[in-house]
PDB file of C-alpha atoms in Angstrom:
ATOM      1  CA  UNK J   1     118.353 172.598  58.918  1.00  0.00           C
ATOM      2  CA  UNK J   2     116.405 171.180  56.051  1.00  0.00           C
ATOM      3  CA  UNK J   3     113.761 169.273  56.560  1.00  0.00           C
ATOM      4  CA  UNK J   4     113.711 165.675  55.290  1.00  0.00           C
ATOM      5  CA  UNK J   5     110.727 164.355  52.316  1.00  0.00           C
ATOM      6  CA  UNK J   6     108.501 161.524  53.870  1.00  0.00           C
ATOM      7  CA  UNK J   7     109.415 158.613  51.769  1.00  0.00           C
ATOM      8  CA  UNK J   8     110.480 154.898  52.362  1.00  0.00           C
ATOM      9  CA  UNK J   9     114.259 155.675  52.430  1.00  0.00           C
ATOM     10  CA  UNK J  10     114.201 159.255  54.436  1.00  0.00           C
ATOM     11  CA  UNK J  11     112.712 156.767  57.214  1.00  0.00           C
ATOM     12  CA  UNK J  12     116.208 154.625  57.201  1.00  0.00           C
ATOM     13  CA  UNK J  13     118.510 157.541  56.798  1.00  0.00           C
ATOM     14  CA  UNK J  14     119.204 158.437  59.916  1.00  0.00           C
ATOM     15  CA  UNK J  15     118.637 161.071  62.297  1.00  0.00           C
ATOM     16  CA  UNK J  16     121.091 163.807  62.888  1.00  0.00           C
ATOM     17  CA  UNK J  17     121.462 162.675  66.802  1.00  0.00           C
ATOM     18  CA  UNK J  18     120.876 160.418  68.538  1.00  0.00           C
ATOM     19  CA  UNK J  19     121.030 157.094  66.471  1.00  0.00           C
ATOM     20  CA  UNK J  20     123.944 154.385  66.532  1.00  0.00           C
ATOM     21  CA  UNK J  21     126.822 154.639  64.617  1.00  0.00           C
ATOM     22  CA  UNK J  22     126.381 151.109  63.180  1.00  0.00           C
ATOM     23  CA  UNK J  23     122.609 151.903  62.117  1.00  0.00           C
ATOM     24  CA  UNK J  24     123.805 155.104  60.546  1.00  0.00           C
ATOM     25  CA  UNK J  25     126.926 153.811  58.565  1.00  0.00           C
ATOM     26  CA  UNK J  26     124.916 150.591  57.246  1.00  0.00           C
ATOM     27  CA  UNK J  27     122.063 153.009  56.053  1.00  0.00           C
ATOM     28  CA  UNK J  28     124.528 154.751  53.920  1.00  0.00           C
ATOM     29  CA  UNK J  29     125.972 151.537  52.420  1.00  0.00           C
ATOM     30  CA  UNK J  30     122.600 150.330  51.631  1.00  0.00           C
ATOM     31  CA  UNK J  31     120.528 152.757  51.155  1.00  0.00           C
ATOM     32  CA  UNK J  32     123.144 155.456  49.296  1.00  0.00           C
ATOM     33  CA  UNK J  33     125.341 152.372  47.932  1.00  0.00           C
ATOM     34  CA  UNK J  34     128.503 154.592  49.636  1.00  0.00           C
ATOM     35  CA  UNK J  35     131.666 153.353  50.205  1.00  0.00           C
ATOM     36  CA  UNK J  36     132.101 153.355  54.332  1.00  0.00           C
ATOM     37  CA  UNK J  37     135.095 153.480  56.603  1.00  0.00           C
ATOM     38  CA  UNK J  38     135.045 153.333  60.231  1.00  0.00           C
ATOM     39  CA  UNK J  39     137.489 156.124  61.695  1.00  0.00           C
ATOM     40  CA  UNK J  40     138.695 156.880  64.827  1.00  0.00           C
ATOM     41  CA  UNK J  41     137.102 157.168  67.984  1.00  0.00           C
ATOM     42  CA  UNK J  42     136.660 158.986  70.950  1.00  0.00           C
ATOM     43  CA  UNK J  43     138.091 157.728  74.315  1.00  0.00           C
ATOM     44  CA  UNK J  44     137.808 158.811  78.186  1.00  0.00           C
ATOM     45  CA  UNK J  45     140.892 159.471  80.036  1.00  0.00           C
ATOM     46  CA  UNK J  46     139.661 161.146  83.416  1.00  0.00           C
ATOM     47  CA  UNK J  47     137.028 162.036  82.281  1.00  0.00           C
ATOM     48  CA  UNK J  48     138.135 163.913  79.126  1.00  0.00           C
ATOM     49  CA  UNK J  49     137.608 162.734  75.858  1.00  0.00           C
ATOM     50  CA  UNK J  50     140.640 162.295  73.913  1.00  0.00           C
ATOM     51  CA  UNK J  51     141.155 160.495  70.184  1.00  0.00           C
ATOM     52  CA  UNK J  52     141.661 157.345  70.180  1.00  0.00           C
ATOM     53  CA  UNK J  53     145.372 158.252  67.861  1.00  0.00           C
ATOM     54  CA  UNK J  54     146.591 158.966  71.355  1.00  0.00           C
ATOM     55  CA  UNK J  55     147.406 162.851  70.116  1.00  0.00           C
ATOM     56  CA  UNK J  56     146.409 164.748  72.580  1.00  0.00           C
ATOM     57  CA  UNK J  57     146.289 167.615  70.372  1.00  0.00           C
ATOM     58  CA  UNK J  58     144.769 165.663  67.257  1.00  0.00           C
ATOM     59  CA  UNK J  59     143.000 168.171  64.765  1.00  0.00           C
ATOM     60  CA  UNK J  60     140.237 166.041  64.253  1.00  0.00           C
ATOM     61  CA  UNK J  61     139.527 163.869  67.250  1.00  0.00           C
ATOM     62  CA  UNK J  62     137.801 160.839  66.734  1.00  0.00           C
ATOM     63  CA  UNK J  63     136.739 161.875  63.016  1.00  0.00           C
ATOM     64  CA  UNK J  64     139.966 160.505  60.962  1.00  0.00           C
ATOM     65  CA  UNK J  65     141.205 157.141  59.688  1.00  0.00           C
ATOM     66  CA  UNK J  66     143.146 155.129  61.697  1.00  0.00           C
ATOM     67  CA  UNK J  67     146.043 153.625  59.493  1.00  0.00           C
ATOM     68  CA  UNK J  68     147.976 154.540  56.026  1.00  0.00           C
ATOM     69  CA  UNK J  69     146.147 152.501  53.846  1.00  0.00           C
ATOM     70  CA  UNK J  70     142.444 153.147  55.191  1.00  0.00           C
ATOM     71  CA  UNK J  71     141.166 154.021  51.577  1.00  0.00           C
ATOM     72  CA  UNK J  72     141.662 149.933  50.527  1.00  0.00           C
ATOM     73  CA  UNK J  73     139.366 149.544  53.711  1.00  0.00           C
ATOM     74  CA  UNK J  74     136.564 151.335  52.723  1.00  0.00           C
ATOM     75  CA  UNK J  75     133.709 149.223  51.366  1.00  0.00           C
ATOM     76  CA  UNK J  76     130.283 149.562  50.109  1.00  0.00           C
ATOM     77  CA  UNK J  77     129.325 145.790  51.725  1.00  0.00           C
ATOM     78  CA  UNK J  78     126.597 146.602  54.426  1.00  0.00           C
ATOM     79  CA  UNK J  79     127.882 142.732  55.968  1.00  0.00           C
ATOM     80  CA  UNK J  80     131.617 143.981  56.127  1.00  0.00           C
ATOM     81  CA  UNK J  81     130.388 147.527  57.579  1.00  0.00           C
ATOM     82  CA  UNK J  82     128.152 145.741  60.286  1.00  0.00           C
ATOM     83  CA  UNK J  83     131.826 143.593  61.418  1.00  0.00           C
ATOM     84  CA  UNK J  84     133.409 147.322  61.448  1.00  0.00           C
ATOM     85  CA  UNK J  85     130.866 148.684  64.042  1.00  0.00           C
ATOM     86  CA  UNK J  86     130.651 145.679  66.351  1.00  0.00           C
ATOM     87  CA  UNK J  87     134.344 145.185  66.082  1.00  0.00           C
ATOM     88  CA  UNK J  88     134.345 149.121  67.316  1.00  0.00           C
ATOM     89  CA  UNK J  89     131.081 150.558  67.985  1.00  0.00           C
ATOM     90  CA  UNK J  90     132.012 154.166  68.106  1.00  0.00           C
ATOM     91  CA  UNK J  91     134.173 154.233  65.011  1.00  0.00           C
ATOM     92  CA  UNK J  92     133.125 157.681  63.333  1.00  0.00           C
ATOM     93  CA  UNK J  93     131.566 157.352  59.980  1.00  0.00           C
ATOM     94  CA  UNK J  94     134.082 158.331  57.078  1.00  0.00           C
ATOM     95  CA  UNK J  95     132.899 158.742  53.385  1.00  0.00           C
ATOM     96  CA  UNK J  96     136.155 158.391  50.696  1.00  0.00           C
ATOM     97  CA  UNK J  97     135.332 160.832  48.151  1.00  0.00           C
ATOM     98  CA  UNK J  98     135.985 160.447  44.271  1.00  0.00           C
ATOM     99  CA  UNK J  99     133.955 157.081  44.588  1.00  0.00           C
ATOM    100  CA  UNK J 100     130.110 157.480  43.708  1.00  0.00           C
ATOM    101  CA  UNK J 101     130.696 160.914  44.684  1.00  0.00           C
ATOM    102  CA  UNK J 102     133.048 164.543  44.981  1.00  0.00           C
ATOM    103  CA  UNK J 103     132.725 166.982  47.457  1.00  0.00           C
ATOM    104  CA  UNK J 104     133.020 170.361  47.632  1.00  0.00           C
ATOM    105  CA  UNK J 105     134.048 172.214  51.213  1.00  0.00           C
ATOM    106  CA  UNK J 106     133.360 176.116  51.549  1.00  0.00           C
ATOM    107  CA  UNK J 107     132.668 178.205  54.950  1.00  0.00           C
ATOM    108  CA  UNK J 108     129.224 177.592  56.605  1.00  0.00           C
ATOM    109  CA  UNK J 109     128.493 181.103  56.216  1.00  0.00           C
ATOM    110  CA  UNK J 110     129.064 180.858  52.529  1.00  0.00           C
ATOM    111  CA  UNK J 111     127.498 177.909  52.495  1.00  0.00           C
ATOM    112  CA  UNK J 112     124.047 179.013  53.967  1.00  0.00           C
ATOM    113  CA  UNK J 113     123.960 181.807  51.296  1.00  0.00           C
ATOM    114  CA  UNK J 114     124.478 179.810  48.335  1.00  0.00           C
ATOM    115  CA  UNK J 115     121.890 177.338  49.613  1.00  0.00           C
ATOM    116  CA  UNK J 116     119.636 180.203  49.457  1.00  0.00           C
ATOM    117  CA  UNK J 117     120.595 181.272  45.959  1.00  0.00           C
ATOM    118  CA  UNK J 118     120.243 177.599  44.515  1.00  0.00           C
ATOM    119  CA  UNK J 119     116.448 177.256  46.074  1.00  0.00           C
ATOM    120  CA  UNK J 120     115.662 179.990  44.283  1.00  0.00           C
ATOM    121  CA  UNK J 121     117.554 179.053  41.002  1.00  0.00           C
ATOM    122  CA  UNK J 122     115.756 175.600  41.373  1.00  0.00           C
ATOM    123  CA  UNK J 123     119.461 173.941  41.052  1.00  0.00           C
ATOM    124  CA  UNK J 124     119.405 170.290  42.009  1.00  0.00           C
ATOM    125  CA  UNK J 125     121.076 170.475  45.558  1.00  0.00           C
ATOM    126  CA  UNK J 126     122.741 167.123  46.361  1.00  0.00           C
ATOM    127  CA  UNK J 127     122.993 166.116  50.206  1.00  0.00           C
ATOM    128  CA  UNK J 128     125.185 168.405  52.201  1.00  0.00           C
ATOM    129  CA  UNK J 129     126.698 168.156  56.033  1.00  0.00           C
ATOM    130  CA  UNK J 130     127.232 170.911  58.156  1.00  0.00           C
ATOM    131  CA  UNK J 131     130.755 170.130  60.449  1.00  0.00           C
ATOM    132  CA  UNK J 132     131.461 171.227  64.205  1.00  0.00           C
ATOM    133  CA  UNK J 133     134.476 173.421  62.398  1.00  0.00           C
ATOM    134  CA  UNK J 134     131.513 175.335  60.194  1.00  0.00           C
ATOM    135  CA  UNK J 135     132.273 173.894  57.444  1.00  0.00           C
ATOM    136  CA  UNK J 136     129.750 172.762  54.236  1.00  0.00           C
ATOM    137  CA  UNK J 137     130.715 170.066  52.212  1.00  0.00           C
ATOM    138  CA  UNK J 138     128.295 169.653  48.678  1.00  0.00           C
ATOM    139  CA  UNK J 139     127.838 166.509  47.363  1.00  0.00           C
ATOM    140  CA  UNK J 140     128.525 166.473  43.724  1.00  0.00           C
ATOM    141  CA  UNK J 141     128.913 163.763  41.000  1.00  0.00           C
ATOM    142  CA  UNK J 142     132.766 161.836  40.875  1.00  0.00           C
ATOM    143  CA  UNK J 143     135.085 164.179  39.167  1.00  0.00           C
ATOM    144  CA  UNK J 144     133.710 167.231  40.268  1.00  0.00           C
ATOM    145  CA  UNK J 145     136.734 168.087  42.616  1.00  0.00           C
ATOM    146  CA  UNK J 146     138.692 167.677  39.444  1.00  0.00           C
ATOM    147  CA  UNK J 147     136.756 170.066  37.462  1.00  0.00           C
ATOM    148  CA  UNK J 148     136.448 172.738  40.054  1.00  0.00           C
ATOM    149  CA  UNK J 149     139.275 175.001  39.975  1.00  0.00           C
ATOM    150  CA  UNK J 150     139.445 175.637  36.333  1.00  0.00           C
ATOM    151  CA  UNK J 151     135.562 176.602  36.427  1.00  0.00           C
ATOM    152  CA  UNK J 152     136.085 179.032  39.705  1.00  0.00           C
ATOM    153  CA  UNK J 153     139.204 180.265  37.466  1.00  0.00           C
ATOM    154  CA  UNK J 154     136.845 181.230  34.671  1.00  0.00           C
ATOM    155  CA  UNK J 155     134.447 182.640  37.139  1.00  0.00           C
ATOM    156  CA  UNK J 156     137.163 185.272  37.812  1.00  0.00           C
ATOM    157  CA  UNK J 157     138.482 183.662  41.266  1.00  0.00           C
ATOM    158  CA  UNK J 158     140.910 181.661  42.895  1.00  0.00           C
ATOM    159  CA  UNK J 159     139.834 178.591  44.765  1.00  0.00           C
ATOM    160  CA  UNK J 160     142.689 179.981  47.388  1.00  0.00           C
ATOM    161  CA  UNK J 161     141.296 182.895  47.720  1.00  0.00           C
ATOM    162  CA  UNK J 162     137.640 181.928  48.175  1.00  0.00           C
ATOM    163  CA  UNK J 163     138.089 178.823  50.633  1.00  0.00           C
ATOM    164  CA  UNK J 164     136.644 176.529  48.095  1.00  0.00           C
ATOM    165  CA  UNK J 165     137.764 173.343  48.888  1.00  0.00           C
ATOM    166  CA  UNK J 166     137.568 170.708  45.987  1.00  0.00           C
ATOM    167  CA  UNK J 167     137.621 167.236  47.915  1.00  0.00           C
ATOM    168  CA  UNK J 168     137.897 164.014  45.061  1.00  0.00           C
ATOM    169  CA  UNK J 169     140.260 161.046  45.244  1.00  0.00           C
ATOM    170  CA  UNK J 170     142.332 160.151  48.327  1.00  0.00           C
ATOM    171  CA  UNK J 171     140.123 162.320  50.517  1.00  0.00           C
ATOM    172  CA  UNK J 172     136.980 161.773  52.650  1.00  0.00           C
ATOM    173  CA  UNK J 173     134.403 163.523  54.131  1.00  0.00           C
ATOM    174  CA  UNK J 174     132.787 162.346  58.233  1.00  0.00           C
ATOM    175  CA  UNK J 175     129.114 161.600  58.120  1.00  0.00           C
ATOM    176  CA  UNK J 176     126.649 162.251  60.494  1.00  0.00           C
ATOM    177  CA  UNK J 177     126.110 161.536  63.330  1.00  0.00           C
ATOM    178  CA  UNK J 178     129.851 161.373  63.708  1.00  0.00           C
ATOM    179  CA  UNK J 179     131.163 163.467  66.746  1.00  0.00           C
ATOM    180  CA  UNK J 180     134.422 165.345  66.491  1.00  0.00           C
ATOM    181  CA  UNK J 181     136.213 166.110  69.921  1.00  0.00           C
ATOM    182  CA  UNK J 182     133.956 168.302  71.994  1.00  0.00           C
ATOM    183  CA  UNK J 183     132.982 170.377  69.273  1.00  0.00           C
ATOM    184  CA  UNK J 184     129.781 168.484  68.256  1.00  0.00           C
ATOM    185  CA  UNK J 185     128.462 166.331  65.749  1.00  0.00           C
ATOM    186  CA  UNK J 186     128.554 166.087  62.156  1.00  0.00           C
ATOM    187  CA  UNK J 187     124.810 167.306  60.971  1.00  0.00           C
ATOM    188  CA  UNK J 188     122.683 167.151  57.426  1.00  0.00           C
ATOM    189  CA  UNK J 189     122.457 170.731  56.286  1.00  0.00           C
ATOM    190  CA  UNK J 190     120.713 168.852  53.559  1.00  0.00           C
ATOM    191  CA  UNK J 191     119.567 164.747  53.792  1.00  0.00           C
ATOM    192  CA  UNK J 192     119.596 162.332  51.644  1.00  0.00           C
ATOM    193  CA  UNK J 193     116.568 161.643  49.637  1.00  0.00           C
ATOM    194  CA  UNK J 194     115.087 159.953  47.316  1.00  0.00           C
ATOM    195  CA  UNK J 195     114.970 163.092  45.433  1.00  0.00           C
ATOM    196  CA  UNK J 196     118.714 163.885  45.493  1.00  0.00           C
ATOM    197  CA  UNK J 197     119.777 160.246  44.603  1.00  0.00           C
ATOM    198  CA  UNK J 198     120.965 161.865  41.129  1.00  0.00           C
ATOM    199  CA  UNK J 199     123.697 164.102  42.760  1.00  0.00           C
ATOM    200  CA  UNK J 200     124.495 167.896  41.049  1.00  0.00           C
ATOM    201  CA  UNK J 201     127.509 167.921  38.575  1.00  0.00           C
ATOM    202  CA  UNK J 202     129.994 170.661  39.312  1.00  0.00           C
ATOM    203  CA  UNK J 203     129.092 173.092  36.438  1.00  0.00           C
ATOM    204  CA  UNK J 204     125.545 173.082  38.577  1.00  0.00           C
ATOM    205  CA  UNK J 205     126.602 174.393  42.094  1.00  0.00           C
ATOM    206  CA  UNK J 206     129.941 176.000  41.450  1.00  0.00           C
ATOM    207  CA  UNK J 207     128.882 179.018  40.920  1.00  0.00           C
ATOM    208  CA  UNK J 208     126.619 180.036  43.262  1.00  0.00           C
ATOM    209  CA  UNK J 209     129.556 178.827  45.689  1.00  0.00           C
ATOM    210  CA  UNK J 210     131.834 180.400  44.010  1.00  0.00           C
ATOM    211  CA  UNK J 211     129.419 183.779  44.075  1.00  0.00           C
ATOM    212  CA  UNK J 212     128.897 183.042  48.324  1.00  0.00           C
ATOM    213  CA  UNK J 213     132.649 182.472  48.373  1.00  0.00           C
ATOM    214  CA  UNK J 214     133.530 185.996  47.177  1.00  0.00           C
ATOM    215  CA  UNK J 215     130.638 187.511  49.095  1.00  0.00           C
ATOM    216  CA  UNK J 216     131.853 186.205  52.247  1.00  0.00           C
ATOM    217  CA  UNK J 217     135.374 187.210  51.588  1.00  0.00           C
TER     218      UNK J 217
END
């Protein structure tokens, strides 16, 4: 995992275990100035842990919202996300996308590899999770999801094809240290910074993704 840079606001992001969920999803309203939902949860029946949907056999357990119209919820006040937590303290942390920022989803395999290749282009690498279903998600600037299959098209691929996964408006991404099921948590592949406050635009990382994509086909 990357390692964070010593700075004022790396100290208040916070860590990728360990830390409460209402300390984490108030850093990212303050510090990031991200819109913030609190999700589902995880419950104990017998001592398993089921959602808190009551599905017993819910894809994403305690890591989705709760109700239809969860994207009016959302809200970048740090005072209205503190009332979310204490009203629910282990709410997982969702982020709405195509907001103050896009995301793009590929495999973590790919993922890794195109990390690679953008250190050594010297891209500007926006934060990035890492989720218990080994999945990347790269933060990009708001319409980047838009933009993304017509620049994989003239790449020569198929965002279909490749598992790239354009994620803008109407979707959402779960934030560390979020836990899904009993597959683990959410983690930062790479933090936020102060030096990735000014996130990538699309044109930036879709290709190398694109390129780890159709390796790891």
């Amino acid at each position: 995992m990357d390692e964070t840079t010593a700075g004022p606001e790396t100290a208040r992001i916070p860590p990728q275990r360990g830390e409460p969920l209402l300390e984490a999803a108030v850093a990212y309203a303050e510090e990031r100035h991200w819109d913030v939902l609190a999700g589902s949860w995880l419950e104990d029946f017998g001592g398993v842990r089921y959602c808190s949907c009551g599905d017993t056999v819910c894809p994403a357990p305690g890591a989705h919202p709760t109700r239809p119209d969860w994207a009016t919820r959302a809200t970048g006040s740090s005072e209205v996300v503190r009332q979310m937590w204490q009203a629910q303290p282990g709410a997982s942390i969702l982020l709405p996308t195509g907001r103050t920022f896009d995301a793009l989803s590929v495999p973590e395999s790919a993922g890794f590899l195109a990390l690679a290749r953008m250190r050594r282009m010297e891209l500007n690498i926006g934060p990035v999770t890492l989720t218990p279903d080994r999945r990347m998600q790269f933060f990009v600037l708001p319409g980047g999801a838009a933009k993304t299959p017509e620049l994989v098209r003239q790449l020569g691929w198929t965002t279909f094809a490749q598992d790239l996964v354009p994620l803008g408006a109407g979707r959402y991404v779960a934030a560390p240290p979020t836990r899904v099921g009993t597959r683990g948590a959410v983690q930062w592949a790479c933090r936020p910074t102060p030096a990735n406050r000014w996130l990538p635009d699309a044109e930036e990382v879709v290709p190398p993704l694109a390129y780890a994509c159709g390796r790891d086909f």
